[in-house]
Every structure is written in C-alpha cells, then in structure tokens.
XYZ file of C-alpha atoms in Angstrom:
570
model
C 9.658 19.752 -11.320
C 9.330 20.960 -7.896
C 5.377 20.827 -6.761
C 4.215 21.990 -3.560
C 1.312 20.172 -1.925
C -1.198 22.305 0.115
C -3.758 20.250 2.215
C -5.823 20.370 5.191
C -4.544 17.292 6.540
C -1.395 15.074 5.728
C -4.815 12.455 5.254
C -4.633 9.428 3.197
C -5.179 11.248 -0.470
C -2.219 13.910 0.493
C 0.243 10.966 1.462
C -0.514 8.773 -1.906
C -0.125 12.005 -3.941
C 3.081 12.583 -2.218
C 4.327 8.872 -2.797
C 2.891 8.898 -6.384
C 4.974 12.233 -7.508
C 7.833 11.041 -6.015
C 7.907 7.857 -7.701
C 7.921 9.929 -11.022
C 10.899 11.765 -10.145
C 9.267 15.157 -8.956
C 10.560 16.839 -5.659
C 7.523 17.446 -3.441
C 7.169 20.019 -0.293
C 3.850 19.967 1.668
C 2.332 22.824 4.007
C -0.717 22.178 5.802
C -3.112 24.904 5.474
C -4.338 25.367 9.037
C -5.832 28.944 8.099
C -2.705 30.796 9.085
C -2.696 32.492 5.808
C 0.907 33.775 6.560
C 2.396 30.659 7.174
C 1.335 29.428 3.910
C 2.665 32.349 2.143
C 6.021 31.834 3.571
C 6.148 27.967 2.783
C 4.920 29.078 -0.840
C 8.007 31.607 -0.926
C 10.248 29.129 0.783
C 9.561 26.517 -1.672
C 9.185 28.597 -4.876
C 7.361 25.691 -6.365
C 6.682 25.493 -9.983
C 3.296 23.954 -9.371
C 0.979 23.881 -6.277
C -1.613 21.070 -5.902
C -4.337 20.833 -3.124
C -5.220 17.377 -3.055
C -7.774 17.909 0.464
C -8.601 21.249 0.988
C -11.120 23.060 3.464
C -10.170 26.527 3.415
C -9.608 28.724 0.487
C -5.936 29.675 -0.387
C -4.805 33.365 -0.786
C -5.991 35.302 -3.663
C -2.290 36.533 -3.750
C -0.923 33.022 -3.973
C -3.257 31.404 -6.526
C -2.730 34.666 -8.843
C 1.308 34.280 -8.506
C 1.333 30.882 -8.936
C -0.857 27.969 -11.033
C -2.592 25.953 -7.947
C -4.439 23.047 -8.701
C -7.537 21.921 -6.655
C -8.659 18.517 -6.413
C -12.402 18.268 -6.507
C -14.079 14.753 -5.667
C -16.979 15.169 -8.249
C -16.803 15.439 -12.140
C -16.591 18.955 -14.147
C -19.428 21.290 -13.165
C -19.815 19.495 -9.538
C -19.329 22.076 -6.865
C -19.571 22.246 -3.058
C -18.012 20.749 0.257
C -20.423 17.451 0.658
C -20.013 16.023 -2.684
C -19.312 12.404 -1.854
C -22.215 12.538 0.888
C -24.963 13.979 -1.980
C -23.474 11.384 -4.251
C -23.922 8.309 -1.974
C -26.686 9.654 -0.416
C -28.441 9.850 -3.889
C -27.697 6.209 -4.650
C -25.498 7.694 -7.675
C -23.539 4.631 -9.719
C -20.908 6.683 -11.189
C -18.974 9.672 -10.603
C -15.886 11.289 -11.363
C -12.546 13.449 -9.739
C -11.414 16.734 -11.155
C -8.469 18.708 -10.978
C -9.613 22.212 -11.678
C -7.588 26.146 -10.893
C -8.078 27.794 -7.847
C -10.138 30.901 -8.285
C -12.507 33.307 -6.375
C -15.331 31.112 -6.487
C -15.341 27.627 -5.031
C -14.845 24.800 -7.670
C -15.484 27.402 -10.311
C -11.853 27.256 -11.813
C -10.753 26.030 -15.331
C -10.443 22.253 -15.419
C -6.633 20.591 -16.140
C -8.158 17.154 -15.877
C -10.804 14.736 -14.613
C -11.446 11.070 -14.200
C -14.497 9.421 -14.013
C -15.279 6.178 -11.402
C -17.605 3.625 -10.482
C -19.134 4.096 -7.277
C -19.502 0.470 -5.829
C -23.058 -0.428 -3.806
C -21.709 -1.001 -0.983
C -18.901 1.096 0.075
C -19.371 3.946 2.796
C -17.868 7.507 1.898
C -14.395 6.944 3.229
C -13.705 3.567 1.955
C -14.728 4.984 -1.568
C -12.376 7.890 -0.912
C -9.723 5.882 -0.109
C -10.443 3.462 -3.303
C -12.198 4.818 -6.120
C -11.789 8.323 -5.521
C -8.380 8.080 -4.701
C -7.468 6.277 -7.796
C -9.450 8.780 -9.906
C -7.835 11.663 -8.155
C -4.439 10.281 -9.187
C -5.349 9.457 -12.544
C -6.287 13.114 -12.892
C -3.804 14.526 -10.968
C -0.894 13.076 -12.757
C -2.573 13.820 -16.230
C -2.923 17.418 -14.776
C 0.827 17.446 -13.983
C 1.721 16.263 -17.192
C -0.289 18.696 -19.138
C 0.983 21.648 -16.755
C 4.842 20.558 -17.156
C 4.120 20.476 -20.965
C 3.644 24.286 -21.556
C 1.020 23.567 -24.067
C -2.229 22.574 -22.735
C -5.056 25.488 -21.996
C -7.416 24.206 -19.260
C -11.060 23.811 -20.381
C -13.708 26.970 -18.979
C -16.374 25.719 -17.077
C -20.010 26.673 -18.262
C -21.527 29.418 -16.367
C -24.867 27.584 -16.526
C -23.264 24.032 -15.348
C -21.717 26.219 -12.729
C -25.210 27.577 -11.473
C -26.724 24.394 -11.474
C -23.970 22.104 -10.172
C -23.379 23.652 -6.597
C -24.730 21.791 -3.765
C -24.539 22.777 0.035
C -22.509 21.482 3.023
C -25.260 18.578 3.988
C -26.070 19.061 7.454
C -27.899 16.661 10.002
C -31.265 17.787 8.868
C -30.565 16.080 5.658
C -29.148 12.774 7.010
C -31.938 12.117 9.448
C -33.101 8.328 9.358
C -36.935 7.864 9.774
C -36.477 3.900 11.138
C -40.668 3.775 10.838
C -40.628 4.440 7.028
C -37.461 3.883 5.614
C -36.394 0.799 3.699
C -33.105 -0.805 4.582
C -31.446 0.513 1.132
C -32.470 3.968 1.875
C -31.021 3.702 5.309
C -27.507 1.925 4.050
C -27.310 5.075 1.785
C -27.799 7.842 4.635
C -25.505 5.649 6.746
C -22.613 5.143 4.181
C -22.999 8.778 3.007
C -21.789 10.034 7.022
C -19.160 7.052 7.420
C -17.006 7.957 8.866
C -17.540 11.590 9.301
C -19.666 13.116 10.425
C -21.743 10.143 11.247
C -25.516 10.063 11.407
C -27.375 11.689 14.897
C -29.735 9.601 16.184
C -31.644 8.903 19.408
C -30.979 5.099 20.685
C -31.700 3.919 24.345
C -32.791 7.667 25.171
C -29.272 9.096 24.429
C -28.205 10.654 21.142
C -25.554 9.078 19.167
C -23.941 9.590 15.838
C -24.093 6.357 13.899
C -20.962 4.842 11.869
C -20.844 1.943 9.557
C -23.904 0.751 7.846
C -24.148 -2.966 6.705
C -27.079 -5.173 5.328
C -28.740 -8.023 7.143
C -30.478 -10.916 5.242
C -32.097 -12.609 8.041
C -32.880 -10.992 11.321
C -36.297 -9.129 11.427
C -37.896 -6.964 14.379
C -39.927 -3.594 15.068
C -38.120 -0.720 13.117
C -36.107 1.132 14.661
C -35.402 -1.550 17.721
C -32.237 -3.012 18.380
C -32.363 -6.644 17.666
C -28.829 -8.094 18.056
C -25.423 -7.901 18.716
C -22.177 -9.490 16.949
C -18.482 -8.677 17.678
C -19.180 -5.303 19.119
C -21.740 -4.061 16.343
C -25.391 -3.875 16.791
C -28.450 -4.791 14.689
C -31.367 -2.313 14.030
C -34.413 -3.321 12.524
C -35.980 -1.496 9.621
C -39.175 -1.521 7.556
C -38.221 -4.338 5.309
C -35.047 -5.773 7.244
C -32.102 -4.929 9.184
C -29.174 -2.978 9.337
C -25.741 -3.659 11.433
C -24.003 -0.249 12.898
C -20.393 -1.249 13.680
C -19.452 1.741 16.047
C -21.418 5.029 17.806
C -19.863 8.563 18.966
C -21.728 10.372 21.552
C -23.403 13.599 21.229
C -21.821 16.372 23.052
C -23.361 19.545 23.722
C -21.872 22.571 21.806
C -18.605 23.620 24.216
C -18.374 20.323 26.060
C -15.356 19.369 27.660
C -16.308 15.842 27.322
C -14.545 13.343 24.621
C -16.426 12.157 21.643
C -14.745 9.694 19.778
C -16.022 6.394 17.836
C -15.915 3.273 19.828
C -17.548 -0.359 18.517
C -21.427 0.067 18.936
C -21.500 -2.282 22.074
C -18.784 -0.822 23.799
C -20.217 2.821 23.244
C -23.389 1.430 24.591
C -22.026 -0.286 27.796
C -24.960 -0.938 30.603
C -27.284 1.115 28.518
C -27.245 -1.976 26.062
C -30.680 -4.030 27.486
C -29.593 -7.779 28.647
C -32.208 -9.205 26.233
C -30.773 -7.975 22.944
C -29.100 -11.355 22.161
C -25.306 -11.898 20.842
C -26.003 -13.338 16.888
C -22.992 -15.385 16.112
C -22.107 -16.586 12.341
C -19.538 -19.005 10.922
C -16.202 -18.384 10.316
C -17.049 -20.215 7.029
C -20.188 -18.056 5.924
C -21.967 -18.916 2.746
C -21.013 -16.504 -0.319
C -24.359 -15.384 -0.961
C -25.321 -14.228 2.470
C -25.999 -10.772 2.975
C -24.640 -10.062 6.708
C -22.030 -8.287 8.541
C -18.890 -9.783 9.678
C -15.051 -8.889 10.603
C -13.590 -11.882 9.878
C -14.346 -14.238 7.121
C -12.572 -17.545 6.140
C -12.894 -19.235 2.537
C -11.328 -22.230 0.929
C -10.897 -22.875 -2.689
C -8.622 -26.037 -3.227
C -5.464 -25.582 -1.780
C -5.768 -21.960 -0.739
C -7.368 -20.614 2.153
C -8.287 -17.083 2.412
C -8.879 -15.185 6.077
C -10.687 -11.922 5.183
C -10.765 -9.586 8.069
C -11.782 -6.067 7.822
C -12.093 -3.523 11.477
C -13.151 -0.082 11.335
C -10.741 2.169 10.475
C -8.276 -0.249 10.530
C -7.446 -0.228 14.170
C -6.966 -3.668 16.071
C -8.480 -3.957 19.843
C -7.160 -6.467 22.473
C -10.395 -8.320 21.643
C -10.167 -8.072 18.089
C -6.431 -8.954 17.851
C -7.406 -12.361 19.616
C -10.546 -13.493 17.506
C -8.199 -12.958 14.668
C -5.595 -15.319 16.130
C -8.395 -17.743 17.136
C -9.659 -17.895 13.325
C -5.919 -18.015 12.312
C -5.376 -20.864 14.202
C -8.627 -22.471 12.757
C -7.059 -22.034 9.036
C -3.881 -23.489 10.215
C -6.027 -26.770 10.486
C -6.816 -26.829 7.030
C -5.527 -28.777 4.589
C -4.237 -25.951 2.415
C -0.843 -25.182 1.033
C -1.219 -21.313 0.567
C -2.716 -19.025 3.319
C -3.776 -15.418 2.233
C -4.161 -12.667 4.932
C -6.759 -9.792 4.015
C -7.552 -9.632 0.356
C -10.294 -6.990 0.751
C -10.630 -3.576 -0.214
C -9.912 -0.346 2.277
C -7.285 -0.906 5.348
C -5.500 -3.886 5.742
C -4.630 -2.784 9.201
C -3.033 0.031 11.111
C -2.353 -1.815 14.445
C -3.365 -1.351 18.113
C -6.656 0.628 18.837
C -5.923 3.845 20.033
C -9.577 4.699 20.803
C -10.477 1.809 22.758
C -7.218 2.425 24.827
C -7.958 5.868 25.423
C -11.720 5.018 26.603
C -10.109 2.484 29.246
C -10.373 2.550 32.722
C -6.337 1.974 32.543
C -4.974 3.175 29.354
C -1.605 2.121 29.884
C -2.696 -1.855 30.948
C -4.884 -1.672 28.039
C -2.330 -0.506 25.890
C 0.346 -3.297 27.151
C -2.599 -5.922 26.425
C -2.967 -4.835 23.363
C 0.503 -4.611 21.964
C 0.449 -8.558 23.442
C -1.997 -9.571 21.382
C -0.968 -8.006 18.648
C 2.630 -9.712 19.002
C 0.650 -13.113 19.336
C -1.000 -12.861 16.203
C 2.118 -11.858 14.515
C 3.974 -14.675 16.172
C 1.357 -17.111 15.101
C 2.293 -15.856 11.331
C 5.889 -15.599 11.440
C 6.345 -19.432 12.853
C 3.768 -20.891 10.021
C 6.307 -23.293 8.555
C 4.122 -25.847 7.219
C 2.558 -23.529 4.336
C 3.170 -20.110 2.471
C 1.500 -17.353 3.731
C 0.306 -14.198 1.927
C -0.670 -10.855 3.037
C -2.885 -9.151 0.453
C -3.003 -5.530 1.119
C -6.247 -3.993 -0.836
C -5.607 -0.660 0.992
C -3.526 1.337 3.438
C -1.511 -0.047 6.527
C 0.433 1.391 9.077
C 2.780 0.832 11.893
C 1.921 -2.687 13.613
C -0.553 -3.216 10.830
C 2.574 -2.712 8.167
C 4.482 -5.423 10.789
C 1.549 -8.012 10.830
C 2.161 -7.821 6.905
C 5.574 -8.480 6.851
C 5.342 -11.547 8.991
C 4.214 -13.566 5.910
C 6.310 -14.992 3.205
C 4.978 -12.710 0.602
C 3.334 -9.226 0.231
C 1.129 -8.119 -2.063
C -0.223 -4.753 -2.216
C -2.652 -3.489 -4.913
C -1.647 -0.399 -6.725
C -2.546 2.723 -4.685
C -1.865 1.216 -1.146
C 0.162 3.225 1.055
C 2.289 1.813 3.934
C 3.553 3.595 6.514
C 6.221 1.652 8.587
C 6.607 3.769 11.646
C 5.793 4.395 15.342
C 7.482 7.914 15.948
C 4.790 9.899 15.563
C 2.718 8.270 18.318
C 6.213 8.554 20.993
C 6.120 4.663 20.038
C 9.406 2.735 20.075
C 7.281 -0.127 18.345
C 6.580 -4.253 18.498
C 5.037 -6.785 16.571
C 8.869 -8.158 15.961
C 9.512 -5.235 13.640
C 13.312 -5.371 14.401
C 13.219 -8.605 13.145
C 10.932 -8.228 10.104
C 11.524 -4.953 8.477
C 15.571 -5.131 8.865
C 15.313 -8.641 6.949
C 13.569 -7.362 4.080
C 15.170 -4.042 3.359
C 18.266 -4.182 5.428
C 19.199 -2.316 8.986
C 19.974 1.208 7.631
C 16.883 1.402 5.496
C 14.716 -0.471 8.143
C 16.104 2.889 10.771
C 15.270 5.232 8.009
C 11.738 4.211 7.249
C 10.980 4.198 11.195
C 12.545 7.509 11.983
C 11.380 9.614 8.567
C 8.067 8.576 9.449
C 7.068 9.020 5.830
C 4.429 6.926 3.341
C 5.710 4.711 1.193
C 3.669 3.976 -1.986
C 2.993 0.110 -3.289
C 5.431 0.307 -5.886
C 8.264 1.798 -3.813
C 7.395 -1.059 -1.478
C 8.191 -3.450 -3.943
C 11.313 -1.790 -4.982
C 12.440 -1.750 -1.212
C 11.951 -5.423 -0.637
C 8.905 -4.801 2.058
C 6.710 -6.251 -0.850
C 6.773 -8.826 -3.761
C 3.711 -7.623 -5.812
C 1.721 -4.771 -6.960
C -1.601 -5.582 -8.021
C -3.316 -4.081 -10.640
C -6.890 -4.089 -9.374
C -9.753 -1.723 -8.540
C -10.950 -2.159 -5.303
C -13.845 -4.475 -5.973
C -11.632 -6.612 -8.007
C -9.090 -7.010 -5.504
C -10.431 -10.656 -4.061
C -10.889 -12.234 -7.251
C -7.474 -11.062 -8.615
C -6.017 -12.360 -5.060
C -7.611 -15.620 -5.236
C -6.223 -15.921 -9.023
C -2.705 -15.631 -7.541
C -3.176 -17.644 -5.029
C -4.299 -20.321 -6.852
C -0.941 -20.023 -9.061
C 1.306 -20.143 -6.034
C -0.416 -22.910 -5.067
C 0.194 -25.053 -8.421
C 3.739 -24.142 -8.561
C 6.183 -26.738 -8.807
C 8.656 -25.333 -6.564
C 6.057 -24.946 -3.867
C 6.654 -27.831 -1.542
C 10.478 -26.861 -2.294
C 10.157 -23.583 -0.878
C 8.162 -24.260 2.358
C 10.926 -26.662 3.322
C 13.343 -24.028 2.846
C 11.187 -21.722 4.748
C 11.177 -24.232 7.548
C 14.938 -24.635 7.487
C 15.448 -20.616 7.622
C 12.776 -20.256 10.596
C 15.033 -22.742 12.451
C 17.888 -21.154 11.404
C 16.668 -17.803 12.393
C 15.560 -18.959 15.817
C 19.093 -20.645 16.860
C 20.769 -17.474 15.998
C 18.511 -15.075 18.058
C 14.981 -16.394 19.033
C 11.778 -14.476 18.233
C 11.127 -14.281 22.026
C 14.740 -12.467 22.387
C 12.952 -9.817 19.980
C 9.661 -9.380 21.232
C 11.416 -8.527 25.031
C 13.325 -5.893 23.704
C 10.785 -4.561 21.936
C 8.411 -4.630 24.936
C 11.025 -3.249 27.535
C 10.889 0.090 25.306
C 7.336 -0.248 24.835
C 6.650 -0.425 28.426
C 8.128 2.559 28.927
C 6.326 4.466 26.534
C 2.888 3.179 27.769
C 3.325 3.530 31.820
C 6.004 6.498 32.243
C 4.206 9.704 32.791
C 6.895 11.564 31.163
C 6.777 9.657 27.778
C 5.122 11.465 24.988
C 2.576 8.941 24.111
C -0.086 9.483 26.406
C -0.397 13.364 25.122
C -0.070 12.246 21.766
C -2.714 9.567 21.774
C -5.203 11.795 23.424
C -4.598 14.126 20.582
C -4.903 11.857 17.760
C -8.027 10.206 19.313
C -9.948 13.692 20.224
C -8.902 14.392 16.343
C -7.329 17.948 17.952
C -6.184 20.142 14.811
C -2.380 20.537 14.493
C -1.123 24.130 14.656
C 1.401 23.773 12.295
C 2.947 21.426 9.477
C 5.080 18.938 10.976
C 8.554 19.085 10.653
C 9.102 15.843 9.142
C 6.830 17.007 6.660
C 7.828 20.707 6.604
C 11.543 19.521 5.507
C 10.184 17.524 2.268
C 11.488 18.934 -0.766
C 13.868 21.489 0.667
C 17.603 21.155 -0.147
C 19.830 19.841 2.548
C-alpha cells in the first residue's frame, strides 16, 4: 500500500513509523505540515496515497484533504483523551497506565472514530521525552500497524467515540502557571512529576540565582539535604536543589528570554548555563563509578559487574556528548578494561545511546570551531579505545536511538544489540559534515562500501530490524524499555559462558592486527579529520549555519528534499 505520512516534524516517532512501515513492504512518502496548506494539498496530489497517517501533528489537516482521503491521527492518549498536552497532564498527575489512540481526522480535535489503540504502562522515573520515545512509541507502532492492517482489509468499521467521553476528556494546553514549582511546600515526588512532565520541552520556568530559567531533567537524591529551593551540590554539570523532604538533580537549564528577543535560548548543562552565577561554595559531590544498586541519586556514567560481564552504563541528556563527557566516558571505559571480565557491555539503558558531538555546547563556546575540533577528537579517542580492545568481547546495547557519531561508537564494538524500536541514523550530511569516528572503517566493514555510501548519502533512518539485515547489528532485543537492562545482562552472561569465547577473542585480536597492517586506524582518522577540519573552520562551508539552525530549533520552511523524494517513483 502507498501511505503518506504527514507530520509537523521529522521527529523520532515519524522516523520510526516510516521505517516500520517500509519494513513491512509499504511504499511511504513524507510531507511536513509546516503551516502551508497548499503545499500539503500538492503533496497529496503528487503522492495520490491510499492512506494518510499523521504520527505527530500540531496543526490541523485541511478539511478538503481529510474528506477526500482517510487520514489517521496518532494521539498519545487512550480513547476519549483529547488535547495538545496529553503526556504533560498524565505525568504531572502521576498516572500509572495510559495509551495511544489512532483515530480518524475530523473537524473537532481528537474526536474522530477510533481505528486502533494500544495501552501502555507509565514507568515511575521516565521524563516526557524518554516516555515518548519508549513506551509511547512502542504503543503507537502497535496501534498504527493494526490500524493500517484494518484499513487495508476494507472490512473494519472504526469505533465512534461517545459524546460524553469527548466532553469530559478534553484537557487544554498546559501553561507554565500549571507547571510552577513551590519549593517551600512541595515534596520531592511532586517536584519530580512536574519536572518530568516538562522534559525536554518546554521545561519548568523558575527563578534561580536572580535569573529566570527553564529547568530540564529531574532525578531523585536520597542523601543530600538543605533549605528548600537552595542549591546544595553539583555533579558532572548537573545541580542538586533541596526540597522540603529531600532533593532533586536538574541536569540542564535554558535561559528565559523576553518575547521577541534576538538572544538565543537553548539547553546547556546546568553548571555551564549558570556560569559565574553559580556560588563558589556550592560543592562538587561525586559518586563512585561502581554505585550501589539501591542508591537513588543521579549519575550519567555507572559501571557494574556480574561475574565475567562488565556493564558500562551511560546516559547523556538528548544523547549529545560534549568534549568533557567524552573524556569522562573514556576514563570510565579505561577503568572497565582493567577489570577481570571477558565481556564488556556499553550502554544497556533506555532512551538514547548517543547522537555524537554536542552541538549546543559547541554553539555556546567562545570559539565554536575549536570546540568542535576538540569534541570530535574526544569522540575519536573514545571510539578508538573500543576498536583497539582485543582482550575481551565488547557489546553495544542500544536501548534507544543513535545518530551520526553515536552510531559509529556503537559499531566500534564486536556486537551491536538494538532494542526493537531503536532507530539508527548513520549519517552526517544534514549537518554539513563529512563525519569521523572511524566511520570509513567501521561502516564499510559491516555493510560493504556501496551500502555504506548509500546510508551516508541518503540520510534516512534505519530500524533495528533493518540494521540486522544490513549487518550493522547482530540482535534485535524484544524487551520493553524498563526491561532492557535485565535482558542485556542475561544475554551478556550467555555470551561470557560460550565455549568458543576464547577462540573468538583470539580471532578478533588477529583480525585487528591484520587490519592495522593493511591500513592503520590513524590513517582513517587523519583522512576523515582533513574533511572535518574544513567543515568546522572554513566559513564557506554550510555546517556553521546548519548547526545554528538546529540548536536554535529554527522551523523548516519546506519538506527537506531527501525526505520529499520518499515514496515517489524514480
């Protein structure tokens, strides 16, 4: 069937729906709904789709389109729930179960007939964006695939929603007034619900050290205490703020700007955003890399060990990895290599694996080109450390999406395991970059030279299933986001107990030596960085403008050409 996806952005869910439908043999086009109804009408005329699906839509489809074509809208709520802030109200209210509905477009928002819906459990610690990319996306895919199947059958009659349910199910757009935190009275759990309901957008507007900030990220702290609302500690760029009965960690801040201000406003680590405003007496309070399992505190890197298996967990906000974060992760990796294990797992957590270099930190730097150069070298150092590990097997376990250098970091391991639903974007071209992280070595050795070039140039997402088919990954893990860690541990233990493990390690060591003799890794690195240096430092290169637009979340004016071509005959 030929399906047209209509979305307000080519976001993670839109990419996943695209990949999943393509995996099932459908031809799929994409048109971004950017406020130009005539452009949308033209796309519908050009594609002449059998079905229109809207995975993520913030504007209405024109009436003449939905009356002429069946248009299915994905709503992140169960039947009867309505409104633009469904997940925000759900998380702030502490709801434990929810759902995703696929309904037909009509004049009234979220009031159309239901084609399918899928329930989901709301994990206790996930923020909105994490939940959206995890449990919500899983439920959305289940519901979309069922709705498409029902539509294709030609026999299914969608269920009409009851007027009473529609009347009581409407909830308005959540404003900052409903998000405001009262540090003097609210408990830790209450504060965390409000922070998670606003993460990663729009954040919770608050006053801190005499300035207005949007707070992003909320994690509990079980030991530190202080005057409610006060800053009591820092750790790896995050700040800890006391509540009436405990404390919370806030990982990122975004400055508030006057409406119409030309000054940029984008997220940075809380410590970097505060800069000189941060009082010198606020202490840096580290935690050990091997943190006890029962601690309720925030850390972005953690190492654990079970017999012959070592697991190096890491989770950076948005998946971006700054120079400092890369160096800290490399230090942790080097520690993990000193341990007496035979299998070393990287990742193994829900949500992002890695998206490569940190464009926000680069944009905020005094010299963005120099910071870019430092960041790419730090990423390369990390990838090289994984590539040159020859005394044990390494596994990259992707609980969520990866892009650009983050994909190449994953491919540096001996095996790549992807949770079903993870989406990989193994390309750099949309940022005007040639790419580094040894991709010219790791990607062709897995998929072949011609396929590597196609993946890099097409700039399109790859599903976990497709990654295995291409040779980019070895396993698709059928696990819910909350169950991923246990499943990775189980499979890693099996790998460590494999009778041919020692032979595999010896074979790997010999292959690396042979590869180094044929063409040293340093040569791949030097060749890649020659291109990257031009990308970063040459003012005529497009990267600077593309990075700025990305960081500032500038709205696209039209559907990008590489996406607009999808689903159309050559």
